[in-house]
Amino acid sequence: LQSREEELEAARKRLAMAEASRRALTEEAALLSRTNAELRDEAAEAGPMRESLRRLEAEKEALLEMVGEKTEQIESMLDDQREIKHMYQAEMAALLERLGAVTPPLARSAP
């Protein structure tokens, strides 16, 4: 009878441990289920975000290209401006030289 009671007590302990393990596994399964649902929601949101990112990257590339083109235009215009300035200075020097060669009669005859 004593051994039967010991067996019964051991079985009760195993049953309690199995129930505790089952409760822990049930809680873990519920947590994993909630986590899985959250991850599915985040994955569903990621698709439109990826498309938006792709569009923004394409727009950035187009804008960078436009900035590069405008920079080239500005550099070309600055080169043109420098060239025109040099041409103007050369023309002014030539005119002043011609003007110096043709001095007014009053300036020559001044004592």
Short mmCIF file of C-alpha atoms in Angstrom, two decimals:
data_model
loop_
_atom_site.label_atom_id
_atom_site.label_comp_id
_atom_site.label_asym_id
_atom_site.label_seq_id
_atom_site.Cartn_x
_atom_site.Cartn_y
_atom_site.Cartn_z
CA LEU A 1 0.00 0.00 0.00
CA GLN A 2 2.86 2.33 0.86
CA SER A 3 4.51 1.83 -2.52
CA ARG A 4 1.18 2.38 -4.23
CA GLU A 5 0.82 5.74 -2.46
CA GLU A 6 4.39 6.65 -3.43
CA GLU A 7 3.62 5.78 -7.04
CA LEU A 8 0.45 7.84 -6.88
CA GLU A 9 2.35 10.80 -5.41
CA ALA A 10 5.06 10.52 -8.09
CA ALA A 11 2.35 10.41 -10.77
CA ARG A 12 0.72 13.52 -9.28
CA LYS A 13 4.06 15.34 -9.33
CA ARG A 14 4.63 14.34 -12.96
CA LEU A 15 1.09 15.47 -13.80
CA ALA A 16 1.66 18.85 -12.07
CA MET A 17 4.94 19.29 -13.93
CA ALA A 18 3.27 18.36 -17.23
CA GLU A 19 0.44 20.85 -16.58
CA ALA A 20 2.93 23.59 -15.69
CA SER A 21 4.88 22.81 -18.85
CA ARG A 22 1.65 22.86 -20.89
CA ARG A 23 0.69 26.28 -19.43
CA ALA A 24 4.14 27.66 -20.21
CA LEU A 25 4.00 26.30 -23.76
CA THR A 26 0.48 27.69 -24.23
CA GLU A 27 1.66 31.15 -23.10
CA GLU A 28 4.68 30.94 -25.39
CA ALA A 29 2.47 29.88 -28.31
CA ALA A 30 0.14 32.83 -27.65
CA LEU A 31 3.11 35.21 -27.51
CA LEU A 32 4.53 33.80 -30.74
CA SER A 33 1.11 34.11 -32.39
CA ARG A 34 0.85 37.80 -31.40
CA THR A 35 4.40 38.43 -32.56
CA ASN A 36 3.68 36.70 -35.86
CA ALA A 37 0.58 38.86 -36.40
CA GLU A 38 2.57 42.03 -35.67
CA LEU A 39 5.29 40.96 -38.09
CA ARG A 40 2.68 40.25 -40.79
CA ASP A 41 1.26 43.76 -40.29
CA GLU A 42 4.73 45.29 -40.53
CA ALA A 43 5.49 43.26 -43.66
CA ALA A 44 2.25 44.48 -45.25
CA GLU A 45 3.29 48.08 -44.55
CA ALA A 46 6.80 47.49 -45.92
CA GLY A 47 5.60 46.95 -49.51
CA PRO A 48 4.21 50.45 -50.02
CA MET A 49 7.21 51.90 -48.15
CA ARG A 50 9.59 50.14 -50.53
CA GLU A 51 7.71 51.57 -53.52
CA SER A 52 7.78 55.04 -51.96
CA LEU A 53 11.52 54.68 -51.31
CA ARG A 54 12.09 53.62 -54.93
CA ARG A 55 10.19 56.66 -56.21
CA LEU A 56 12.08 58.99 -53.88
CA GLU A 57 15.43 57.55 -54.95
CA ALA A 58 14.50 58.02 -58.61
CA GLU A 59 13.43 61.61 -57.91
CA LYS A 60 16.69 62.26 -56.03
CA GLU A 61 18.71 60.95 -58.97
CA ALA A 62 16.77 63.16 -61.40
CA LEU A 63 17.31 66.20 -59.17
CA LEU A 64 21.02 65.47 -58.83
CA GLU A 65 21.29 65.22 -62.60
CA MET A 66 19.47 68.54 -62.98
CA VAL A 67 21.80 70.17 -60.44
CA GLY A 68 24.78 68.83 -62.37
CA GLU A 69 23.42 70.24 -65.63
CA LYS A 70 22.75 73.64 -64.03
CA THR A 71 26.26 73.66 -62.57
CA GLU A 72 27.69 73.02 -66.03
CA GLN A 73 25.54 75.83 -67.44
CA ILE A 74 26.74 78.22 -64.75
CA GLU A 75 30.36 77.30 -65.36
CA SER A 76 29.88 77.83 -69.10
CA MET A 77 28.27 81.22 -68.49
CA LEU A 78 31.11 82.24 -66.17
CA ASP A 79 33.61 81.24 -68.84
CA ASP A 80 31.66 83.30 -71.39
CA GLN A 81 31.59 86.23 -68.98
CA ARG A 82 35.36 86.07 -68.47
CA GLU A 83 35.90 85.89 -72.23
CA ILE A 84 33.62 88.89 -72.86
CA LYS A 85 35.40 90.82 -70.09
CA HIS A 86 38.79 90.14 -71.68
CA MET A 87 37.43 91.12 -75.11
CA TYR A 88 36.02 94.35 -73.63
CA GLN A 89 39.31 95.15 -71.90
CA ALA A 90 41.23 94.49 -75.12
CA GLU A 91 38.82 96.69 -77.07
CA MET A 92 39.12 99.46 -74.48
CA ALA A 93 42.92 99.24 -74.58
CA ALA A 94 42.88 99.44 -78.39
CA LEU A 95 40.53 102.42 -78.33
CA LEU A 96 42.63 104.20 -75.71
CA GLU A 97 45.73 103.52 -77.78
CA ARG A 98 44.05 104.94 -80.88
CA LEU A 99 42.81 107.87 -78.88
CA GLY A 100 46.35 108.51 -77.62
CA ALA A 101 47.65 108.48 -81.20
CA VAL A 102 45.06 111.05 -82.21
CA THR A 103 45.50 113.86 -79.71
CA PRO A 104 43.46 117.02 -79.97
CA PRO A 105 45.23 120.01 -81.59
CA LEU A 106 44.83 122.14 -78.48
CA ALA A 107 46.60 119.59 -76.33
CA ARG A 108 49.60 119.54 -78.78
CA SER A 109 50.03 123.27 -78.99
CA ALA A 110 49.82 123.99 -75.32
CA PRO A 111 53.02 125.67 -74.10
#
